XYZ file of C-alpha atoms in Angstrom:
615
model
C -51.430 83.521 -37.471
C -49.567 83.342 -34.393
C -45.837 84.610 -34.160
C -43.460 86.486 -31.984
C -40.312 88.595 -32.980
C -37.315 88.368 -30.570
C -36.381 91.955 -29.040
C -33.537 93.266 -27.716
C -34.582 94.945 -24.285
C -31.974 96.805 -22.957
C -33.702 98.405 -19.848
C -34.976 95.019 -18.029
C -32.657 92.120 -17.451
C -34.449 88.950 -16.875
C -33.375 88.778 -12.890
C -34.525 92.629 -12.869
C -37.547 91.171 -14.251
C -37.951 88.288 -12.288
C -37.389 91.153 -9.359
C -39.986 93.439 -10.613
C -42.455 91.576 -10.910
C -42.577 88.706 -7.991
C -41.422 91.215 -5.113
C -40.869 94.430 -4.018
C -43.652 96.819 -1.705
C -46.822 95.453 -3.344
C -46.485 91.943 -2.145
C -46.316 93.073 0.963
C -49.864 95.484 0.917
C -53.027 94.523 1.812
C -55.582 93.176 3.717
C -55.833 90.170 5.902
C -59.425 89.946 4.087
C -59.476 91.260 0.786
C -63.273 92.096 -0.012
C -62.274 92.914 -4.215
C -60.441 89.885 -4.471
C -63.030 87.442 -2.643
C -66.182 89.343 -4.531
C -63.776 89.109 -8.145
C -63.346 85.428 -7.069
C -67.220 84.179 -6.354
C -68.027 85.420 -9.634
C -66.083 81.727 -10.841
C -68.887 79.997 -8.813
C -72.039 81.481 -10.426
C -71.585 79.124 -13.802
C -71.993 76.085 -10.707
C -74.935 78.001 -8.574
C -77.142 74.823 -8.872
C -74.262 72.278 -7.013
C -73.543 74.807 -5.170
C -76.819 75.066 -3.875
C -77.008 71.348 -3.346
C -73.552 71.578 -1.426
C -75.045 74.261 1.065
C -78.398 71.822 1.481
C -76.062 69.042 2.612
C -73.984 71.176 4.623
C -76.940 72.294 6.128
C -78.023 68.477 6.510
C -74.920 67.885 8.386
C -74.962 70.684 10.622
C -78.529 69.550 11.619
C -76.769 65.615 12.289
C -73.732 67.122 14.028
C -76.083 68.761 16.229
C -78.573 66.037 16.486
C -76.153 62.804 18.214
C -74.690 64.138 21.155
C -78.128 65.076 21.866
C -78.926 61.312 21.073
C -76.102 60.211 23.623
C -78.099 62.312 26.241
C -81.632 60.879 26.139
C -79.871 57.514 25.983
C -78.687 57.699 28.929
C -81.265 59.738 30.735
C -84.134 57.728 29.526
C -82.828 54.117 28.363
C -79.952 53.736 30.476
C -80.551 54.726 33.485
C -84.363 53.742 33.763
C -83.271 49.853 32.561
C -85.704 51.265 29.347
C -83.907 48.163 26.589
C -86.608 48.923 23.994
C -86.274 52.870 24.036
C -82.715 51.839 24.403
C -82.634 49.963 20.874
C -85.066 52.669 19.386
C -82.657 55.445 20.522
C -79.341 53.432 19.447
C -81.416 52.866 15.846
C -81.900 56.709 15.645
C -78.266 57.525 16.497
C -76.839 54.629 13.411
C -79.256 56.247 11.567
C -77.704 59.996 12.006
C -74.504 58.639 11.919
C -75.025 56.907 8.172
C -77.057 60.137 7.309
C -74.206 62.077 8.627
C -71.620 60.296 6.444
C -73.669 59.994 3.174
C -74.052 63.853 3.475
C -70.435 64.495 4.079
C -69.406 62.127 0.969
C -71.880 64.033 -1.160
C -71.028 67.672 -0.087
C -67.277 66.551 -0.984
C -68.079 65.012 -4.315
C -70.042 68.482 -5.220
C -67.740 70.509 -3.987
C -64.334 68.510 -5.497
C -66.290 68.732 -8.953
C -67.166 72.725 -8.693
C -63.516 73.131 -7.632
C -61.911 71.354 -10.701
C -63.755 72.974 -13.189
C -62.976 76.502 -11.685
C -59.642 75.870 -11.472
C -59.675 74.948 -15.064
C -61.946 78.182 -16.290
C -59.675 79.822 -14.016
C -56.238 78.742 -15.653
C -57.994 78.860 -19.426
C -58.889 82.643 -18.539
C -55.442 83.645 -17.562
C -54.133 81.415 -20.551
C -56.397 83.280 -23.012
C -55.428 86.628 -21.143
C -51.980 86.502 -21.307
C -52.185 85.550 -25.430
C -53.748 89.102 -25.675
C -50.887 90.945 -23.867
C -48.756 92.422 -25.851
C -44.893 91.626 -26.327
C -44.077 94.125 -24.187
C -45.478 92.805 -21.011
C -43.811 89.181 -21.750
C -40.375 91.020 -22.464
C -40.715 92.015 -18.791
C -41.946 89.293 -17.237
C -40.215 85.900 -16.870
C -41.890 82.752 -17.931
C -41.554 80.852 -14.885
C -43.160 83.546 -12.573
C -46.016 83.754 -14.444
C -46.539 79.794 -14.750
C -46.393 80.153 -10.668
C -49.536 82.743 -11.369
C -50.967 80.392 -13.279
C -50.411 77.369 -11.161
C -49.471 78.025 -7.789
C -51.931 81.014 -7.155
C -55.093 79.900 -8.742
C -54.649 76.778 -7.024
C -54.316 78.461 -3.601
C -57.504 80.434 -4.554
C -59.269 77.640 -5.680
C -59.122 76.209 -2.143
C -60.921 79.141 -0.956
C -63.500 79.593 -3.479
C -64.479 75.787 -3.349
C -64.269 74.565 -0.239
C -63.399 77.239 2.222
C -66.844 79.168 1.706
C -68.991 76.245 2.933
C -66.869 74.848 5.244
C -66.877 78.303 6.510
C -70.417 78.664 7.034
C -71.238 75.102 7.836
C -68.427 75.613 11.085
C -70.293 79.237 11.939
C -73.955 77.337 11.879
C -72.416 74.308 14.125
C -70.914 77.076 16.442
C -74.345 78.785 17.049
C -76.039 75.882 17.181
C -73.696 74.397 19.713
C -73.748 77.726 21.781
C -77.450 77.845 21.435
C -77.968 73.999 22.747
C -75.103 74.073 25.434
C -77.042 77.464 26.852
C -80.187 75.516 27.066
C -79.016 72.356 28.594
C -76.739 73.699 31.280
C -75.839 77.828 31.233
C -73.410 76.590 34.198
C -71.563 74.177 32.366
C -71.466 76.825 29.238
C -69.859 79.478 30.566
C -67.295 77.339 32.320
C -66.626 75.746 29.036
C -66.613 79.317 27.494
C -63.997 80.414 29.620
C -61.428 79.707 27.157
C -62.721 81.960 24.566
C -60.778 84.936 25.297
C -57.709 82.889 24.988
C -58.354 81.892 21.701
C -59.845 84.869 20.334
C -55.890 86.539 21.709
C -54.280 83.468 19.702
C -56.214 83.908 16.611
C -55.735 87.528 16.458
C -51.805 87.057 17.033
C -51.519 84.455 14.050
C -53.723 86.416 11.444
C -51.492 89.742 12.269
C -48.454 87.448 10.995
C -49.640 85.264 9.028
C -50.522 87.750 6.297
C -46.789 88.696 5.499
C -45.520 85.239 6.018
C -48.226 83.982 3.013
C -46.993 86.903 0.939
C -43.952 85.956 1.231
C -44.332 82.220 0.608
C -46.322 83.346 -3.047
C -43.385 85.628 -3.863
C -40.928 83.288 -2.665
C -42.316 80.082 -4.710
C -42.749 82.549 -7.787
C -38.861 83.094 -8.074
C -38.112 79.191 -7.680
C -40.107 78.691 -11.176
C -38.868 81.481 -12.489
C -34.880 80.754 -12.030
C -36.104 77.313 -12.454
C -37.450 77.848 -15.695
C -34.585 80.069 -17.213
C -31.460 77.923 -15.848
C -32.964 74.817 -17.887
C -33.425 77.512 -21.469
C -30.339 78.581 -20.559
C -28.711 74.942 -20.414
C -26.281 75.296 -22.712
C -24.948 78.380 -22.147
C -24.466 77.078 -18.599
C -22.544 74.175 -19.506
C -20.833 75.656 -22.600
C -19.421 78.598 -20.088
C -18.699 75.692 -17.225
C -21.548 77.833 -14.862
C -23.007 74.438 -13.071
C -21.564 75.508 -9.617
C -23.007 79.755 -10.141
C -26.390 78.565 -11.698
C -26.248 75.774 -8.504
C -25.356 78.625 -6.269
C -28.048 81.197 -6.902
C -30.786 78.346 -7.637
C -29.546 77.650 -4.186
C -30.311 80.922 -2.534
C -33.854 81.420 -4.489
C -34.476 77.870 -3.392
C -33.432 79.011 0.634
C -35.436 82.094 0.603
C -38.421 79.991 -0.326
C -37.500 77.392 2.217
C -37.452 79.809 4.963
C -40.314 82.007 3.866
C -42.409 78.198 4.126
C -41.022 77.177 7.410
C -41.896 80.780 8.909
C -45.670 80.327 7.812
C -45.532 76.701 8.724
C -44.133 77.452 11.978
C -46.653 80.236 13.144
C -49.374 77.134 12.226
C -47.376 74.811 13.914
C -47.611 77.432 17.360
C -51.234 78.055 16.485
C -53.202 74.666 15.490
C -51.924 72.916 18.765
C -52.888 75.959 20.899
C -56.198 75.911 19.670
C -56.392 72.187 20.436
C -54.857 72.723 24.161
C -57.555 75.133 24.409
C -60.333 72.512 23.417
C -58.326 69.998 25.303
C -58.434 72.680 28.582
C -62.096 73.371 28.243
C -63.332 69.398 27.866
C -61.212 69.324 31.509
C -62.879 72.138 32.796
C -66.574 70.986 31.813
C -65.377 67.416 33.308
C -64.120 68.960 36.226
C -66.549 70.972 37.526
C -69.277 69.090 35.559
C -68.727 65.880 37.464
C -69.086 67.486 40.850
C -72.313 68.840 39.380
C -73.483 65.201 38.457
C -72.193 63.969 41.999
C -74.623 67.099 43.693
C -77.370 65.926 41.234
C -77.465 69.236 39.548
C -77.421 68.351 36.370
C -77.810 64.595 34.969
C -75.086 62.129 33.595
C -76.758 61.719 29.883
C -76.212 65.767 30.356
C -72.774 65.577 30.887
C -72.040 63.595 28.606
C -73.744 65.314 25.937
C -71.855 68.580 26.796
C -68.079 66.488 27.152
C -69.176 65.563 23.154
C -70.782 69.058 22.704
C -67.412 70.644 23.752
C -65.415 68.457 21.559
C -67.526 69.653 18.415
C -67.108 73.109 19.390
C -63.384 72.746 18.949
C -63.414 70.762 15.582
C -65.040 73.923 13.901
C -62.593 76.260 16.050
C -59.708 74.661 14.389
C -61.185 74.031 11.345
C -61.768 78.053 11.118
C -58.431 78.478 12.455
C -57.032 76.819 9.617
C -59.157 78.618 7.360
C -57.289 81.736 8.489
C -54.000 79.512 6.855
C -56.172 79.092 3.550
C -57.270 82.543 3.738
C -54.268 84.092 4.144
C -52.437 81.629 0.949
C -56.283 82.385 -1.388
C -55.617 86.332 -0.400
C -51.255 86.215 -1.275
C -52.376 84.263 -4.817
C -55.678 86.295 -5.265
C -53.712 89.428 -5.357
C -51.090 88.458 -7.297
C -53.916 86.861 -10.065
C -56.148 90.148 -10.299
C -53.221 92.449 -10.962
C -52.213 89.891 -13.703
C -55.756 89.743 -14.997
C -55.960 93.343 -14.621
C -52.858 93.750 -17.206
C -54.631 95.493 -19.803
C -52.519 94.920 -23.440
C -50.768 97.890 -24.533
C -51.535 97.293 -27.941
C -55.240 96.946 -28.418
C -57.924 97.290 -31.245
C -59.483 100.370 -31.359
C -63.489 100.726 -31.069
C -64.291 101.380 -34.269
C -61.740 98.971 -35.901
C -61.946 97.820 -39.155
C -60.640 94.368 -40.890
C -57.662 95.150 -43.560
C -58.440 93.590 -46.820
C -55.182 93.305 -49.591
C -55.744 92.061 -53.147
C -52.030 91.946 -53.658
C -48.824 93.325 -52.213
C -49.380 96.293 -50.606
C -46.966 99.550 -49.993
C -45.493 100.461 -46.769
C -45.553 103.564 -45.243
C -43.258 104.782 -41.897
C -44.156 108.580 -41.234
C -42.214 110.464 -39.184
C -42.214 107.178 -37.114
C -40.457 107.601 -33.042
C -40.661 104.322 -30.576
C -39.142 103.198 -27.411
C -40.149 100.131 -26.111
C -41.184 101.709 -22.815
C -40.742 105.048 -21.331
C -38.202 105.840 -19.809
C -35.731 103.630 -22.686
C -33.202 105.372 -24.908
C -35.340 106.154 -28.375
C -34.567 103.062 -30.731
C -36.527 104.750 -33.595
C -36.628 108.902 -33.998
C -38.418 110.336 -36.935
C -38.446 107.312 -39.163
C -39.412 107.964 -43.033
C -39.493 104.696 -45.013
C -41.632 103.979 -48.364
C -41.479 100.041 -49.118
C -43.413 99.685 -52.584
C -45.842 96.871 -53.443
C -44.047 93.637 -54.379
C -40.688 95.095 -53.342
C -38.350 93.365 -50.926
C -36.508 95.491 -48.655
C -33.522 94.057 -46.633
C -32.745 96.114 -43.669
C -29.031 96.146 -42.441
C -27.329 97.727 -39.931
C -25.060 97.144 -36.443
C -26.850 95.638 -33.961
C -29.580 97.812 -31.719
C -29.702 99.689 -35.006
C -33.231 99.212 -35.166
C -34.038 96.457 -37.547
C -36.055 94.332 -35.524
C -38.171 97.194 -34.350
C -39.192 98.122 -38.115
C -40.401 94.472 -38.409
C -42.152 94.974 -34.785
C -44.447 98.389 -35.996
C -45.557 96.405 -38.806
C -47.066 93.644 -37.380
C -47.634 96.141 -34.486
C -46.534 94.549 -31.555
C -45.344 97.617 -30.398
C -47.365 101.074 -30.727
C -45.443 103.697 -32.280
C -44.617 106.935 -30.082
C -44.970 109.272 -32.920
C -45.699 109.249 -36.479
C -47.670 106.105 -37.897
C -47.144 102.849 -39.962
C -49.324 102.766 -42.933
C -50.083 99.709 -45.182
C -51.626 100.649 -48.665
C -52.385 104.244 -47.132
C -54.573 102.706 -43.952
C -53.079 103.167 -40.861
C -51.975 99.954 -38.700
C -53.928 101.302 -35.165
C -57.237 101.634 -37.111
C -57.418 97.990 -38.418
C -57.721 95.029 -36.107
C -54.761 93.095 -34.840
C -56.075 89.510 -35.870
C -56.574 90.849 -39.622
C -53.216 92.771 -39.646
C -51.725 89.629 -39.235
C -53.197 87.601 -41.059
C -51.962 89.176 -43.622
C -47.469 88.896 -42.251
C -45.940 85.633 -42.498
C -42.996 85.450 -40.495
C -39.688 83.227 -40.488
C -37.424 84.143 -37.175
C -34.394 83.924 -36.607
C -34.898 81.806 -33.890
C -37.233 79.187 -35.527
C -39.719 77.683 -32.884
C -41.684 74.375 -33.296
C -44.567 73.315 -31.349
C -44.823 70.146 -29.713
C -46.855 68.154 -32.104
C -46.257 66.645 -35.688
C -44.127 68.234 -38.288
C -47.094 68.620 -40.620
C -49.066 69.997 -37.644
C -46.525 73.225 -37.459
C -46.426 73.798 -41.299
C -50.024 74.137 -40.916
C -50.191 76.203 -37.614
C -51.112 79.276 -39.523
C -53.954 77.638 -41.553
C -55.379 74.210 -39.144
C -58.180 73.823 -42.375
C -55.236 72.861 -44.530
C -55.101 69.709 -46.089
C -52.461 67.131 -46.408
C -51.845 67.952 -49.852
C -51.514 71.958 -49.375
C -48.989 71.053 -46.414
C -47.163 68.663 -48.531
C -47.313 71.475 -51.479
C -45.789 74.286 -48.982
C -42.911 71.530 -47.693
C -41.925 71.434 -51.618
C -41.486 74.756 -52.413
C -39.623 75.449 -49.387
C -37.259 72.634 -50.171
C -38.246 70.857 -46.732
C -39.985 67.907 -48.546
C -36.537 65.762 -49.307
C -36.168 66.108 -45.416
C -39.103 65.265 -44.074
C -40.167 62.370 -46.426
C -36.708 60.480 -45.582
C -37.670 60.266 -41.597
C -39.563 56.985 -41.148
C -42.803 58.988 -39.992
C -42.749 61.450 -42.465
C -44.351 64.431 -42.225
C -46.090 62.539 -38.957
C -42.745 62.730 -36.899
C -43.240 64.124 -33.480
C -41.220 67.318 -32.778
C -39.559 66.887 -29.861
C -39.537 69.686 -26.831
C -36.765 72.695 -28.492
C -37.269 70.652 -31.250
C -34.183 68.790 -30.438
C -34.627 66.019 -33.460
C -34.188 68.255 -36.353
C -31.282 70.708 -37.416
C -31.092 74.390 -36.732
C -31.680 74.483 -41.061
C -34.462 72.159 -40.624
C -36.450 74.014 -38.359
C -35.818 77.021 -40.809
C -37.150 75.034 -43.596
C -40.517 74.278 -41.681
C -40.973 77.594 -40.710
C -40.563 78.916 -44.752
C -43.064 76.099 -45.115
C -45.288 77.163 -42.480
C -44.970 81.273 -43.800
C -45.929 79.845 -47.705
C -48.766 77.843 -46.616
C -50.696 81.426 -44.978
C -50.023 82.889 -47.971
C -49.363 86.023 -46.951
C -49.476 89.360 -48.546
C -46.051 90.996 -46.404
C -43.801 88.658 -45.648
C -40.832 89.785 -42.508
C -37.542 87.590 -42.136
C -35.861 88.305 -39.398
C -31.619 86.809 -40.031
C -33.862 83.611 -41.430
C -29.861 82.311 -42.644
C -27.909 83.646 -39.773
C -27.705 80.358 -38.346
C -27.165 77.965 -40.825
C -24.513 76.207 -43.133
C -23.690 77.282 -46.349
C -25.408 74.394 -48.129
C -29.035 74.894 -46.147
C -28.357 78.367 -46.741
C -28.786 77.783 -50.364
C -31.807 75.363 -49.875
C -33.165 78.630 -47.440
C -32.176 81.277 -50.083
C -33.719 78.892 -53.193
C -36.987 78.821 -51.263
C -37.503 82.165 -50.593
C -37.501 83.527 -53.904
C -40.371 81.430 -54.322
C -42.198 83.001 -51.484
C -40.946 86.495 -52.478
C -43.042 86.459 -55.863
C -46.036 89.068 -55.639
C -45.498 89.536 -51.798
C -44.050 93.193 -50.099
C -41.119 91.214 -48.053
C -38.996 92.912 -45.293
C -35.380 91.247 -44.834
C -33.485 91.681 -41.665
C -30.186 89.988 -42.564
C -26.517 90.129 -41.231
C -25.356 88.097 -43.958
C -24.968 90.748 -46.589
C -24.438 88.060 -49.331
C -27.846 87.209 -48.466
C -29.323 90.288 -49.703
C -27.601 91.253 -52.720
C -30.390 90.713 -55.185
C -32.671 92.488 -52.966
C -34.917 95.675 -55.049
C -33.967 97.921 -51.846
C -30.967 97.865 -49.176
C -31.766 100.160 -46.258
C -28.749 100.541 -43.898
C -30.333 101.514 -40.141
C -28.284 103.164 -37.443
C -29.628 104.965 -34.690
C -33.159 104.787 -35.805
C -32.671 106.350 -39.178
C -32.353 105.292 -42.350
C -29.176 106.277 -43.297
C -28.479 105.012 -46.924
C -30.131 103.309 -49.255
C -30.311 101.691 -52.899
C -29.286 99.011 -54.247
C -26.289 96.621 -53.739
C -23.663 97.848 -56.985
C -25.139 101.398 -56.156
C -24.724 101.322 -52.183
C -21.182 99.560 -52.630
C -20.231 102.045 -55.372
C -21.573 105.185 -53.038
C -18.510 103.768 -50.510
C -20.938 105.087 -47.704
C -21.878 102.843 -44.765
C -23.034 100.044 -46.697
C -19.544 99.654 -48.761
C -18.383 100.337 -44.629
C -20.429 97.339 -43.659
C -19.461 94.935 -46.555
C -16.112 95.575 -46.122
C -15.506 94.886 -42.586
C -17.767 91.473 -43.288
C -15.900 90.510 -46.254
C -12.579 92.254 -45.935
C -10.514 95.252 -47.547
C -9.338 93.716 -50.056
C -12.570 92.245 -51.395
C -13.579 92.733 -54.628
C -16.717 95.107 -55.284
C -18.036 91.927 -57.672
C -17.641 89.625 -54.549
C-alpha cells in the first residue's frame, strides 16, 4: 500500500531546499568530459546493441558516399568533360545520382534507427529515475522540492539523451569523414592541403576558448532551469495561500528573478555559440578562398587539373560541415555532461531507510502490540531531537490517540511505525519483531492510513478506494464505500463510483475526500491502522459520518489516533499526551481529566474554563 505522512521539517525551508539542492559548489565541478558519466550513460544503449549496430553500418555507408561524389565531380570533369567523353559523361553522372540516392536512403535510415533507440532510452531512462525516487525515503523528498526534481527527470535526461543517441555516431561518423577527407585531399594535391589546412590552428584556438566556457555556462543553464520548475511548481500548490494573503505581485516578483537568472544563464551559453558556430564557418568560408585562390593560379600554371580543383573546393566544404557539426557537439556535450551529473548523483541517492539483507516478511493473524523502546529520532542530524528515550506499549486491538501541542511529536510516532524514518536509538517493535528486520513492502501492508491531508489520484473514485488492493472487485469497493459512509455520496453523482477525480481533487469536499480515504484504509484491511487529525478539517456533520465509520474500522485492528479535536478521542482505550518527545501522561479520558494534569490543561484551553468535566 502506498502512503505518505506529512512532516513538519523545521531545519529545511522549501527555498533552502530548492537552494540546496539545484546550486551551490557542486554544479559548478567537473569535467568538460566526464568519463563516469558517459561510461554510466552507454550502459542505456546495450538493451539496443543490434540498431545500434545497424546505425554505425549506415553511418559507415555514408561516410563511404560523402567521400565517394566529390571524387565523382573530379573524373567528370577530367575524363568526360574535358575530353568531349558524352557516354563516360552519362555513365559518370549515373554513378554520382546513384551515390546521391544511396547517400540519402542511408541518412533517412541512420535517423529512423537512431530516433527509435533514443525514445526508448529516454523512456527506460525516466521509468528508472521514476522507480528510484519511489524507493527514497521521506526524508530525501522533505528536502527536495518537487519541481527540481521533475527538471531531473525531464530536462536532464533529455539533454543526455541527445548525447547518448545521436551524438556518439554523429561523432564518429564526422571523425571517419575528417580522416578520410585529410587522407584523399593529401593524395590529390599535398599543395592545395596544406594551404587549405592553414586554418587549423585557428580553429583548434576557437574551440579550445568555447569548451573552457562553455562548461560553466551549461551548468549554469541546468541549475538555472531547475529553479524555474521548482518555484514554478510550488507558487501554483501554493495558489491559494497566494491569493488568500493578496501575494500575486511577491510570488510575480521572485518568479520574476528565478525566471531572469535562467534567462541570462541561456543567453550567456547561447551567446558563446552564437561567437563560436559563425567563426568556425568564417574559417571554412576563409579556407574554400584560400584553396580557390591559390588553387586557380595552380589550374592556370597547369599544375594541377580543373576536375581537381573542383573536387578539393567540394572536399573543403565537407571538411567544414563535420568541423561544425563537432563544434556543436561540444554545445551537446557540455548540456549531456551539466544533466548527466546532476542525474547520477540523483540515481546515486541511496534510501535511508532500506531492507536489511536478511529481511524477513511480517506475518499478523490479528492485531498486534506495539512496542517503542527507549526510542530517540531526529529527522536528520544536525535537527533538535523530536523524540528522546521514548517508552510506549500499545496493546493488541487497542486504539491509542496521541495528543499534544504541535512539534510535540505525534506525527513522528506514526512515522517509526510505518518506518519512514529510522529510529536513532532504541527500536519499534510490532508483536515483539523489530520493524528494521522485516521488509518495508510487508510492514506496510499491514498500516492503513487516513491523513490529514487526504490525497486522490487522478483517476476514478472507485479506482482510489481500491489503490491499496487493484485485484478488488466492484463489489468489495462498493462494500468498503458503505461502511465508511461514502456510498450515499458517491452513488448520487451521475457517474457514480466512475466519476473522474479531478487534479487536487477539486470536485469533491474536503469530508469527501476523507470518506474515500476511510474507504480506501477498510478495503486493505489492515492489521494497524494510523489517523493522522483524519476530522481536523471537516464540519461537524461529516465529522459524525467520519467518526461513525471509524468505529467500524477500529474493530479487531491496533489503531493509532493523532487528533487535535479532543472530542474526537474521548472513547479512545488509551490517551497519550506527547510533549517534547515523551510521553507525559496517560489513561483514559474521565481519568486524564480527573488527574487535572496536562490533558485536563489541554481540554480546557480547547473547550474553556468553565467547561464541564462531562462535556
Amino acid at each position: 500500500m502506498g502512503f505518505g505522512i506529512g512532516v513538519s521539517n523545521p531545519g529545511m525551508g522549501p527555498r533552502g531546499a530548492l537552494d540546496s539542492f539545484s546550486g551551490g559548489e557542486e554544479d559548478r565541478r567537473g569535467a568538460v568530459f566526464n568519463k563516469r558519466v558517459v561510461t554510466r550513460m552507454l550502459a542505456y544503449l546495450r538493451p539496443y546493441w543490434r540498431q545500434m549496430t545497424l546505425a554505425v553500418f549506415t553511418m559507415l555507408a555514408i561516410t563511404a558516399l560523402t567521400l565517394l561524389t566529390p571524387y565523382l565531380l573530379k573524373l567528370a570533369i577530367d575524363q568526360a568533360i574535358t575530353n568531349g567523353n558524352r557516354g563516360e559523361l552519362i555513365r559518370l553522372s549515373l554513378y554520382t545520382a546513384l551515390a546521391y540516392s544511396a547517400l540519402y536512403g542511408a541518412t533517412a535510415a541512420q535517423q529512423y534507427l537512431l530516433s527509435c533507440v533514443g525514445q526508448r532510452v529516454l523512456a527506460n531512462l525516466r521509468s528508472e529515475l521514476f522507480a528510484h525516487l519511489q524507493k527514497l525515503s521521506l526524508g530525501y523528498h522533505d528536502t527536495h522540492i518537487v519541481g527540481v526534481t521533475v527538471s531531473r527527470v525531464m530536462n536532464d535526461v533529455a539533454a543526455i539523451n541527445e548525447l547518448l543517441s545521436q551524438g556518439v555516431i554523429t561523432l564518429i561518423g564526422d571523425v571517419l569523414v575528417l580522416a578520410g577527407i585529410v587522407a584523399i585531399m593529401l593524395s590529390m594535391s599535398p599543395y592545395l592541403a596544406l594551404l587549405a589546412f592553414t586554418v587549423l590552428p585557428l580553429m583548434v584556438l576557437a574551440t579550445w576558448w568555447f569548451s573552457s566556457r562553455a562548461r560553466e555556462a551549461f551548468r549554469r543553464t541546468r541549475t538555472s532551469v531547475a529553479k524555474v520548475v521548482g518555484d514554478l511548481a510550488e507558487d501554483i500548490s501554493g495558489v491559494r495561500v497566494i491569493q488568500a494573503f493578496g501575494q500575486e505581485n511577491t510570488s510575480q516578483e521572485r518568479f520574476n528573478q528565478v525566471n531572469e537568472a535562467n534567462r541570462t544563464a541561456n543567453i550567456e551559453a547561447m551567446t558563446l555559440s552564437f561567437i563560436f558556430l559563425p567563426a568556425i564557418e568564417f574559417l571554412g568560408v576563409l579556407a574554400t578562398v584560400i584553396v580557390l585562390w591559390f588553387g586557380g593560379q595552380a589550374v592556370a600554371r597547369q599544375a594541377v587539373s580543373l576536375g581537381t580543383l573542383v573536387a578539393f573546393l567540394s572536399y573543403v566544404t565537407r571538411f567544414f560541415q563535420p568541423v561544425q557539426e563537432l563544434s556543436r557537439m561540444v554545445t551537446t556535450l557540455q548540456s549531456a555532461m551539466a544533466g548527466g551529473e546532476q542525474v547520477l548523483r540523483l540515481l546515486d541517492t541511496q534510501p535511508e531507510v532500506q531492507d536489511r539483507a536478511d529481511a524477513v516478511e511480517l506475518q499478523l493473524e490479528g492485531a498486534p502490540r506495539i512496542d517503542f523502546e527507549g526510542v530517540s529520532f531526529r529527522y536528520r542530524p544536525g535537527l533538535p531531537i523530536v523524540l528522546s528515550g521514548l517508552n510506549l506499549t500499545i496493546q493488541p486491538g487497542q486504539t491509542v490517540a496521541l495528543v499534544g501541542s504541535t512539534g510535540a511529536g505525534k506525527s513522528s510516532i506514526a512515522n517509526l511505525i510505518a518506518r519512514f524514518y529510522e529510529v536513532e536509538q532504541g527500536a519499534v517493535k510490532i508483536d515483539g519483531v523489530d520493524v528494521r528486520s522485516v521488509t518495508q513492502a510487508s510492514l506496510r501492508r499491514q498500516i492503513g492510513l487516513v491523513p490529514q491531508d487526504a490525497f486522490l489520484f487522478s483517476g476514478s473514485i472507485a479506482d482510489n478506494i481500491r489503490y491499496g488492493r487493484p485485484e478488488a472487485t466492484d463489489e468489495d469497493v462498493e462494500r468498503a464505500a458503505r461502511l465508511a459512509n461514502a456510498h450515499e455520496f458517491i452513488s448520487a453523482r451521475p457517474d457514480g463510483y466512475q466519476t473522474v477525480v479531478q487534479e487536487g481533487a477539486a470536485n469533491l469536499s474536503v469530508g469527501q475526500r476523507q470518506l474515500v480515504c476511510i474507504a480506501r484504509a477498510i478495503l486493505t484491511d489492515p492489521r494497524i491502522l494510523i489517523l493522522d487529525e483524519a476530522t481536523s478539517n471537516v464540519d461537524s456533520l461529516t465529522e459524525a459520518l467520519i467518526q461513525d465509520a471509524l468505529r467500524a474500522l477500529f474493530q479487531g485492528r491496533t489503531s493509532v489516533v493523532i487528533a487535535h479535536r479532543l472530542s474526537t478521542i474521548r472513547n479512545a482505550d488509551l490517551i497519550c499526551v506527547v510533549e517534547g518527545g515523551q510521553v507525559v501522561e496517560q489513561g483514559q479520558h474521565e481519568e486524564l481529566l480527573a488527574r487535572g494534569g496536562a490533558y485536563a490543561a489541554l481540554y480546557q484551553r480547547q473547550f474553556g474554563a468553565g467547561v464541564n468535566r462531562e462535556a
